Each structure stands twice: as structure tokens, then as C-alpha cells.
Amino acid sequence: MKLLDSIQFLKGVGPKSAERYHQLGIFTISDLLEYFPFRYDDFAAKPVFELIDGEKTTIIGTVVTPANVSYYGPRRNRLTFKIKQDEVVIAISFFNQPYLQSKVELDKEIAIYGKWDAKKLSLTGMKILAQVENSFQPVYHVMKNVKQSALVSLLQSVFDAGVGELIPENLPPSLLEKYRLVSRKTAVHDMHFPADEAAHHQALRRMKFEELFYFQFKMQVLRLKDKCMARGLTIDFDKEALVEKIKTLPFPLTAAQKQSLREIITDMASPYHMNRLLQGDVGSGKTVVASLAMYTAVKAGFQAALMVPTEILAQQHYDSLQALFPELSVGLLTGGMKIAERRDILAGLESGEIQMITGTHALIQESVNYHALGLVITDEQHRFGVNQRRIFREKGQNPDVLMMTATPIPRTLAITAFGDMDVSIIDELPAGRKPITTRWVKHEQLLPSVLPWVSDEITKGAQVYFISPLIEESEVMDLKNATDLFHDLQAFFGDNVKIALLHGKLKNSEKDQIMMDFKARKYDVLVSTTVIEVGVNVPNATLMVIMDADRFGLSQLHQLRGRVGRGEKKSTTILVANPKSDSGKHRMKIMTETQNGFVLAEEDLKMRGSGEIFGTRQSGIPEFSVADIVNDYPILEVARTEAITICKEKDGSQKAAYEMILANLSNEESFD
Ligand code: ADP
Ligand code: MG
């Protein structure tokens, strides 16, 4: 028997059952061995005084009352009896398993697995155990036609036949030694049949390390490949021109901005291809950094393009690029432009007359040709699909690529999801920024204190956002909420206050119009669902009221509140919420305590898991089978460091390790 033999070679597996195993992804013996349980039931008995309320456990005791079955409905019945452990009497009940009565014998010892209730000193039984049973049992994800027990005995037979001994090691000895990892064959065995908790822990630690290490290694190899494809452009930067330009800015760059800019232009000047993510909290000043990078590209004779998700953002960037670079020819391209205007822009891009451009998806339409596109930048990169980003890149001859995001991605996620990119982080806000105060109030305070505050702000000439509650996955309800709120506010404030309503059902052009009107101070209050755009700048808005704020995640609340605090005046966000859950209360509290988007993102990740933050697979975050990027973050970091070291030293001290890993990798189909 060999690892790569089909499972059909196993006793007890015929063509039919093989088919069923195939559906679980098990084709070979090796697949079977790597089909790990998703949990273990620990049937080890514990003394009562060690038990925690609600815990599932096994209790051993002597039966002191006969078992009695009482019926209280059709097919609903309860079996009850008492057992004694030392001097403690414990009440046992089983629901709808009357046939267990015969297994309960007075004065005999019995082992029962069930759920412990510490207050009542009682156990709701799930099963009665034969005491010899192995106390630590694997539980697998199976389907209808595959039984747990069949899978367990199949695995047992494979190990009994000695096949487990054939499992080759796939980590270099240096790593096994350094991190005291058990061998692969021990780990695989102990993932299924650990002798005890400690053995299982070691097996799991090893498998997690392996999974994360291989993942990071792949990323590093891809990254090196990318870098070594020296086909990237060399954008020599004109240092003096850049320095002069920076002097003309109305403010000094922050240290973090300077550092990011340095990283970007160094990449651009190198013959390698740049693939970099620029992250920074809302208002941290990414746009200036991006603009200066664009300037550098233009000074070196290339064109630079900046793609954003909405027309209003495009317009905003266009205005600021023009202000910053009056000596350059800056273009704007959006879907809503007149045909003649568009024709001129396209001609300018093709001839090279336009040096720098910003726009929406319109920038990547088929009809758009560039003369010498050297730098492509995507703002709010997660708003674009992988394909759109690829098309953008292909508009030039392997241009340098910069992506920006205002969703602070915790480092944990950044190095997994974007492990093949380099990451620059702007982790400080410009000096003198007035911090946004965040307050949390209960609904009861809306009328007596929040609305008067709003009135006050408006009287002072400022503007106010109201965010209506979020109903997950119900645009209809979101709209209703926003509309109700809009009417309530109109009724409260009367005609003196001008209120606009913004929601997802509006056309993009209508949304943009409302935002522009709000920016032009045609309205005092903007009631909105969460559609208001990240990045839209209305410096005169100083107050935001978020209704039912506990329905939003931390990152989202943080994004929302980034809409205020953009001007000279002191700004406030009011969270209106009566959270019922502890997690809701915790979220409200932490929002009032920190302004740091990275801290919040980490917190969000802990509370909700990575899936929630970015939604789906298209975010690029891989799924792991044994590892969990949040909880196993320390392992991930170590795995990354080791992968980098081995890749760096691949022609030197780590040659053997590198080649061993690479050989294992090329056996995997998914890697090419
Ligand atoms: P982001 O895109 O990262 O959310 P922006 O680039 O839009 O942030 O910057 C927000 C505001 O801060 C803009 O008005 C910008 O001019 C200003 N700003 C950027 N960098 C600085 C700085 N170093 N000092 C002061 N103000 C700055
Ligand atoms: Mg921005």
C-alpha cells in the first residue's frame, strides 16, 4: 500500500463508497490521511468540583435511584435518575431516549456524557458511555452516506497497515528543530488519534505552521518572480523637481507620508515592477503622496493615471491635481462626460499631450489608449474587481502599480491577503488635526439633547450628517429607515432647515448631484444610508449622528465618522444606540475611546472574523484548512519571517531548504 494509491485499494471500499469519499475530496490514501477532524469530543471523565457551568463532559458516579420515564407530549418524554459521586448527588435527565432505561442499574457505576448545569447540580445526558471508550475522539465533517465510524475505522486500518510511516517530511530540519515541531508523520497520526490533549496540540501546531509557511513561501516566490522580471519600467526620478514641488505644498508632509513616498519612488526608480499597497486611515493624506508619485512619473516622461470609484471623487481629485500642478496638463475622464469633451481627452491621452489623468472606470474602457502609461494608481482598491485592476495595468507596458485603501487592514490580514505586494502604511494623521470627539448616547437622549445640539450647529453655519440604521441585506428596509428618519427630522426642524435624503436606490448621477449640493451648502442636513462615499470632502460638516450605531461594525463606523473632522472646526460624532449585547456595548465604548483605525480594525477582526471585513473571496484572502489567520497570527508572522529568510538565502546557506520546499510546491497542482 502506498500513499498515492487510490482508496479503492482499501478493504471495505468499493466503487460506490469510493464515489462518496470522492465527494469529500478524498481520492488517494494520502487525501484520506489529510482529511482532518474538525473537532474532538473529549469524553474523559472529570470530578464534579472541576466542572464549569454549561460545559460538555463525562461524569462517573453510582446510580442511587431507579430510572424513571415520564411522558409529557406525543413522543416527548424524559428519563430521570440520580447518581452520586463521592458525597455529591447529581440529577441526570435524558430527553426522548426512553430506551436507555435498561442501561441504568441501581448501585452500579455509570459514565454519562452530557451538558453540566452548575446551579442545579444536574447533567442533561447525551449518551451513556461504555467506560472503556477512548476518551478523545475525532469528529469529521461527513455527508449523508459516509458514516463517522466508517471513516474512523478506515483511517485506523491505514495506520495499522503502517502507511502512516511512509508520510514524508516537507519542512526543512532546521525549522523542525528551531520551533520544536513534531514530524509530519507524527502530526498526521495525532491529528486523528492523539494519545492525549498535549499530543493533539503539538500535531495541530505543526500542521498550522506547515500550512502558513507554505502559503507565505508561495507568496515570496511570486514576489521575487515579479521583481526579477526586470521588465518593469525604470522611472528615474528628478529629485530636485520633487523637492521643489514638496516645498510648494501648503503644509509639511508627515514623517509617515515621507516614508511612504520614499518607498514608492524607490520602487519606481528600480528596474523591477512595482506592486505596492498604500494604506492609511481616512484623512491621513494618501492623496498627496499619490499625487507626488504621479508627478515623479510625469517628470520622467511617462503618463500617470489615478482611478477612483465615483465621479464625485474623480472630480475632487481632478481639482486638487490641477491646483497642485498648474504647470502640467491634467485630464479628467468620467462616464458622464459629453462626447466632444471625451473625444478630446482620448486624443490627448493617445498623443501624450495629457500627462496626468484621473477618472472612474471610464479610464479602462477599450477605446482608451495611452501614449506611455508608466504609473497606475487605484484609490479605494477594494471597490474594484481583480479584473478591472488587471485591465488598468494592461493599458501600459507593465507600468508600476500602486493601490490605495482607506480601510485600515490589520497587519495580520495585509500580509496574508496581500502577501505578494509590498505595503506602505501611513500611520499618523497630519499635525494639528482636530480630533473627532465621539460620544455614545441612548435613544432617550435624542430629543432632549442631540436634536438641540444639531440645531445649534446649524445656527452656527455648520452642516450635519445623519446616518440611518443598517438592516443587513435589506435595501428595502434601509430605504424605509432613511425615509422615516428624513420625515421625522423635517417634522422636527420645519422649513428653516434644509434636509436632503441620500440612499442606495438613487442613480449614481443623482447621488453625486446631492453630494455636490451638500458640499455647496445647499442643504444643512444630509440624511443617508451608508452609501455616502468614503473620501468625499465636506469640510463644513462638523457633526454626524449615527442612528442605531450598534448595528454597524467598528471599521464601518470608523469610515463613517471620517466624513467629519475635515475642516478647521472641531467635529463630533454621536452614536445613538441602546445595544442589548455585550459585544454591542463594547463596540460603542471602544469607538468613544480610540481614533486609531488600525486598532479598531484589529478589534473588529477579533470580534467578527476576517470574512466579515472584506466579505468574500474576491478580496483575495485565502481560506486555510487548519490555520486561522486571526488566532494563529503569531505563527503566521514566524512563518513569514522564515519564508523570507529562506528565499533570500536560496543560493547560499538555505539552498537545500529552498530546493526541498520548491520541489514540494511543484507537486501541488495549484502552483505554476
Ligand atoms: P486620505 O485620502 O488619506 O483620506 P487626503 O489625502 O484626502 O486623505 O487628505 C485629507 C486632507 O488633509 C486634505 O485636505 C489634504 O490636503 C490634507 N493633508 C494631507 N497631508 C497633510 C499634511 N501633511 N499636513 C496637513 N494637511 C494635510
Ligand atoms: Mg483619499
PDB file of N, CA and C and ligand atoms in Angstrom, residues 249-255 257 279-289 316-317 320 379-380 404-406 426 429-431 433 534-535 537 539 562-563 566, ligand 1:
ATOM      1  N   LEU A 249       3.910  72.847  -1.253  1.00  0.00           N
ATOM      2  CA  LEU A 249       2.707  72.388  -0.557  1.00  0.00           C
ATOM      3  C   LEU A 249       2.378  73.341   0.582  1.00  0.00           C
ATOM      4  N   PRO A 250       1.076  73.491   0.867  1.00  0.00           N
ATOM      5  CA  PRO A 250       0.704  74.402   1.958  1.00  0.00           C
ATOM      6  C   PRO A 250       1.014  73.824   3.342  1.00  0.00           C
ATOM      7  N   PHE A 251       1.539  72.630   3.385  1.00  0.00           N
ATOM      8  CA  PHE A 251       1.843  72.012   4.680  1.00  0.00           C
ATOM      9  C   PHE A 251       3.066  71.126   4.553  1.00  0.00           C
ATOM     10  N   PRO A 252       3.770  70.876   5.655  1.00  0.00           N
ATOM     11  CA  PRO A 252       4.866  69.906   5.593  1.00  0.00           C
ATOM     12  C   PRO A 252       4.294  68.489   5.572  1.00  0.00           C
ATOM     13  N   LEU A 253       4.951  67.591   4.866  1.00  0.00           N
ATOM     14  CA  LEU A 253       4.496  66.195   4.877  1.00  0.00           C
ATOM     15  C   LEU A 253       4.769  65.585   6.245  1.00  0.00           C
ATOM     16  N   THR A 254       3.922  64.665   6.641  1.00  0.00           N
ATOM     17  CA  THR A 254       4.191  63.961   7.900  1.00  0.00           C
ATOM     18  C   THR A 254       5.321  62.962   7.655  1.00  0.00           C
ATOM     19  N   ALA A 255       5.923  62.513   8.737  1.00  0.00           N
ATOM     20  CA  ALA A 255       7.018  61.548   8.598  1.00  0.00           C
ATOM     21  C   ALA A 255       6.532  60.298   7.872  1.00  0.00           C
ATOM     22  N   GLN A 257       4.111  60.081   5.716  1.00  0.00           N
ATOM     23  CA  GLN A 257       3.921  60.380   4.286  1.00  0.00           C
ATOM     24  C   GLN A 257       5.258  60.354   3.553  1.00  0.00           C
ATOM     25  N   GLN A 279      -1.612  52.023   2.446  1.00  0.00           N
ATOM     26  CA  GLN A 279      -2.729  52.048   3.368  1.00  0.00           C
ATOM     27  C   GLN A 279      -2.618  53.234   4.275  1.00  0.00           C
ATOM     28  N   GLY A 280      -3.754  53.803   4.590  1.00  0.00           N
ATOM     29  CA  GLY A 280      -3.742  54.888   5.552  1.00  0.00           C
ATOM     30  C   GLY A 280      -5.154  55.201   5.939  1.00  0.00           C
ATOM     31  N   ASP A 281      -5.311  55.550   7.164  1.00  0.00           N
ATOM     32  CA  ASP A 281      -6.607  55.894   7.699  1.00  0.00           C
ATOM     33  C   ASP A 281      -7.201  57.055   6.901  1.00  0.00           C
ATOM     34  N   VAL A 282      -8.514  57.213   6.966  1.00  0.00           N
ATOM     35  CA  VAL A 282      -9.142  58.357   6.305  1.00  0.00           C
ATOM     36  C   VAL A 282      -8.494  59.640   6.806  1.00  0.00           C
ATOM     37  N   GLY A 283      -8.175  60.513   5.866  1.00  0.00           N
ATOM     38  CA  GLY A 283      -7.610  61.798   6.245  1.00  0.00           C
ATOM     39  C   GLY A 283      -6.125  61.771   6.545  1.00  0.00           C
ATOM     40  N   SER A 284      -5.491  60.637   6.331  1.00  0.00           N
ATOM     41  CA  SER A 284      -4.063  60.557   6.651  1.00  0.00           C
ATOM     42  C   SER A 284      -3.209  61.186   5.551  1.00  0.00           C
ATOM     43  N   GLY A 285      -3.835  61.506   4.438  1.00  0.00           N
ATOM     44  CA  GLY A 285      -3.111  62.204   3.383  1.00  0.00           C
ATOM     45  C   GLY A 285      -2.478  61.298   2.343  1.00  0.00           C
ATOM     46  N   LYS A 286      -3.214  60.286   1.928  1.00  0.00           N
ATOM     47  CA  LYS A 286      -2.700  59.400   0.881  1.00  0.00           C
ATOM     48  C   LYS A 286      -2.662  60.103  -0.470  1.00  0.00           C
ATOM     49  N   THR A 287      -3.681  60.956  -0.682  1.00  0.00           N
ATOM     50  CA  THR A 287      -3.803  61.572  -1.998  1.00  0.00           C
ATOM     51  C   THR A 287      -2.566  62.391  -2.370  1.00  0.00           C
ATOM     52  N   VAL A 288      -2.053  63.132  -1.430  1.00  0.00           N
ATOM     53  CA  VAL A 288      -0.862  63.945  -1.716  1.00  0.00           C
ATOM     54  C   VAL A 288       0.303  63.044  -2.101  1.00  0.00           C
ATOM     55  N   VAL A 289       0.453  61.975  -1.371  1.00  0.00           N
ATOM     56  CA  VAL A 289       1.546  61.048  -1.659  1.00  0.00           C
ATOM     57  C   VAL A 289       1.389  60.485  -3.072  1.00  0.00           C
ATOM     58  N   GLN A 316     -13.145  65.597  -7.424  1.00  0.00           N
ATOM     59  CA  GLN A 316     -12.385  66.112  -6.285  1.00  0.00           C
ATOM     60  C   GLN A 316     -10.878  65.986  -6.506  1.00  0.00           C
ATOM     61  N   HIS A 317     -10.470  64.819  -6.984  1.00  0.00           N
ATOM     62  CA  HIS A 317      -9.049  64.607  -7.247  1.00  0.00           C
ATOM     63  C   HIS A 317      -8.549  65.480  -8.394  1.00  0.00           C
ATOM     64  N   SER A 320      -7.861  68.886  -7.118  1.00  0.00           N
ATOM     65  CA  SER A 320      -6.655  69.039  -6.309  1.00  0.00           C
ATOM     66  C   SER A 320      -5.387  68.815  -7.138  1.00  0.00           C
ATOM     67  N   ASP A 379      -7.498  54.089  -6.319  1.00  0.00           N
ATOM     68  CA  ASP A 379      -7.898  54.542  -4.980  1.00  0.00           C
ATOM     69  C   ASP A 379      -9.062  53.669  -4.533  1.00  0.00           C
ATOM     70  N   GLU A 380      -9.174  53.425  -3.255  1.00  0.00           N
ATOM     71  CA  GLU A 380     -10.227  52.545  -2.728  1.00  0.00           C
ATOM     72  C   GLU A 380     -10.203  51.230  -3.503  1.00  0.00           C
ATOM     73  N   MET A 404      -4.433  52.011  -3.349  1.00  0.00           N
ATOM     74  CA  MET A 404      -4.627  52.695  -2.075  1.00  0.00           C
ATOM     75  C   MET A 404      -5.885  52.182  -1.396  1.00  0.00           C
ATOM     76  N   THR A 405      -5.849  52.152  -0.111  1.00  0.00           N
ATOM     77  CA  THR A 405      -7.053  51.794   0.620  1.00  0.00           C
ATOM     78  C   THR A 405      -7.137  52.589   1.904  1.00  0.00           C
ATOM     79  N   ALA A 406      -8.368  53.002   2.222  1.00  0.00           N
ATOM     80  CA  ALA A 406      -8.589  53.747   3.454  1.00  0.00           C
ATOM     81  C   ALA A 406      -9.183  52.838   4.518  1.00  0.00           C
ATOM     82  N   ILE A 426       0.632  54.657   6.094  1.00  0.00           N
ATOM     83  CA  ILE A 426       0.648  55.990   6.695  1.00  0.00           C
ATOM     84  C   ILE A 426      -0.101  55.870   8.003  1.00  0.00           C
ATOM     85  N   LEU A 429      -1.742  60.906  11.559  1.00  0.00           N
ATOM     86  CA  LEU A 429      -2.526  61.960  10.927  1.00  0.00           C
ATOM     87  C   LEU A 429      -1.694  63.232  10.928  1.00  0.00           C
ATOM     88  N   PRO A 430      -1.941  64.118   9.954  1.00  0.00           N
ATOM     89  CA  PRO A 430      -1.215  65.386   9.935  1.00  0.00           C
ATOM     90  C   PRO A 430      -1.367  66.109  11.273  1.00  0.00           C
ATOM     91  N   ALA A 431      -0.318  66.810  11.657  1.00  0.00           N
ATOM     92  CA  ALA A 431      -0.339  67.510  12.937  1.00  0.00           C
ATOM     93  C   ALA A 431      -1.424  68.578  12.936  1.00  0.00           C
ATOM     94  N   ARG A 433      -4.454  68.333  13.379  1.00  0.00           N
ATOM     95  CA  ARG A 433      -5.788  67.864  13.054  1.00  0.00           C
ATOM     96  C   ARG A 433      -6.616  67.867  14.323  1.00  0.00           C
ATOM     97  N   VAL A 534     -16.826  57.227   0.874  1.00  0.00           N
ATOM     98  CA  VAL A 534     -15.562  57.369   1.550  1.00  0.00           C
ATOM     99  C   VAL A 534     -14.760  58.384   0.754  1.00  0.00           C
ATOM    100  N   GLY A 535     -14.159  59.301   1.425  1.00  0.00           N
ATOM    101  CA  GLY A 535     -13.273  60.217   0.703  1.00  0.00           C
ATOM    102  C   GLY A 535     -13.913  61.531   0.303  1.00  0.00           C
ATOM    103  N   ASN A 537     -15.191  65.052   0.563  1.00  0.00           N
ATOM    104  CA  ASN A 537     -14.680  66.069   1.464  1.00  0.00           C
ATOM    105  C   ASN A 537     -15.665  67.219   1.622  1.00  0.00           C
ATOM    106  N   PRO A 539     -15.706  69.950   4.277  1.00  0.00           N
ATOM    107  CA  PRO A 539     -15.064  70.450   5.496  1.00  0.00           C
ATOM    108  C   PRO A 539     -16.029  71.179   6.435  1.00  0.00           C
ATOM    109  N   GLY A 562     -15.214  59.321   9.610  1.00  0.00           N
ATOM    110  CA  GLY A 562     -14.173  60.021   8.866  1.00  0.00           C
ATOM    111  C   GLY A 562     -14.710  61.095   7.925  1.00  0.00           C
ATOM    112  N   ARG A 563     -16.045  61.128   7.754  1.00  0.00           N
ATOM    113  CA  ARG A 563     -16.649  62.176   6.912  1.00  0.00           C
ATOM    114  C   ARG A 563     -16.586  63.534   7.595  1.00  0.00           C
ATOM    115  N   ARG A 566     -12.991  67.339   8.833  1.00  0.00           N
ATOM    116  CA  ARG A 566     -12.156  67.595   7.665  1.00  0.00           C
ATOM    117  C   ARG A 566     -11.838  69.076   7.502  1.00  0.00           C
TER     118      ARG A 566
HETATM  119  P1  ADP B   1      -6.933  60.398   2.514  1.00  0.00           P
HETATM  120  O1  ADP B   1      -7.082  60.283   1.024  1.00  0.00           O
HETATM  121  O2  ADP B   1      -5.793  59.622   3.046  1.00  0.00           O
HETATM  122  O3  ADP B   1      -8.215  60.133   3.243  1.00  0.00           O
HETATM  123  P2  ADP B   1      -6.415  63.102   1.872  1.00  0.00           P
HETATM  124  O4  ADP B   1      -5.250  62.871   1.037  1.00  0.00           O
HETATM  125  O5  ADP B   1      -7.729  63.353   1.224  1.00  0.00           O
HETATM  126  O6  ADP B   1      -6.580  61.892   2.863  1.00  0.00           O
HETATM  127  O7  ADP B   1      -6.080  64.249   2.908  1.00  0.00           O
HETATM  128  C1  ADP B   1      -7.056  64.801   3.742  1.00  0.00           C
HETATM  129  C2  ADP B   1      -6.801  66.283   3.920  1.00  0.00           C
HETATM  130  O8  ADP B   1      -5.590  66.505   4.632  1.00  0.00           O
HETATM  131  C3  ADP B   1      -6.672  67.009   2.620  1.00  0.00           C
HETATM  132  O9  ADP B   1      -7.390  68.213   2.727  1.00  0.00           O
HETATM  133  C4  ADP B   1      -5.169  67.254   2.492  1.00  0.00           C
HETATM  134  O10 ADP B   1      -4.869  68.418   1.775  1.00  0.00           O
HETATM  135  C5  ADP B   1      -4.736  67.383   3.929  1.00  0.00           C
HETATM  136  N1  ADP B   1      -3.351  66.982   4.186  1.00  0.00           N
HETATM  137  C6  ADP B   1      -2.687  65.966   3.587  1.00  0.00           C
HETATM  138  N2  ADP B   1      -1.441  65.851   4.092  1.00  0.00           N
HETATM  139  C7  ADP B   1      -1.306  66.825   5.028  1.00  0.00           C
HETATM  140  C8  ADP B   1      -0.238  67.231   5.907  1.00  0.00           C
HETATM  141  N3  ADP B   1       0.926  66.589   5.912  1.00  0.00           N
HETATM  142  N4  ADP B   1      -0.474  68.258   6.736  1.00  0.00           N
HETATM  143  C9  ADP B   1      -1.661  68.887   6.737  1.00  0.00           C
HETATM  144  N5  ADP B   1      -2.686  68.581   5.939  1.00  0.00           N
HETATM  145  C10 ADP B   1      -2.528  67.544   5.092  1.00  0.00           C
END
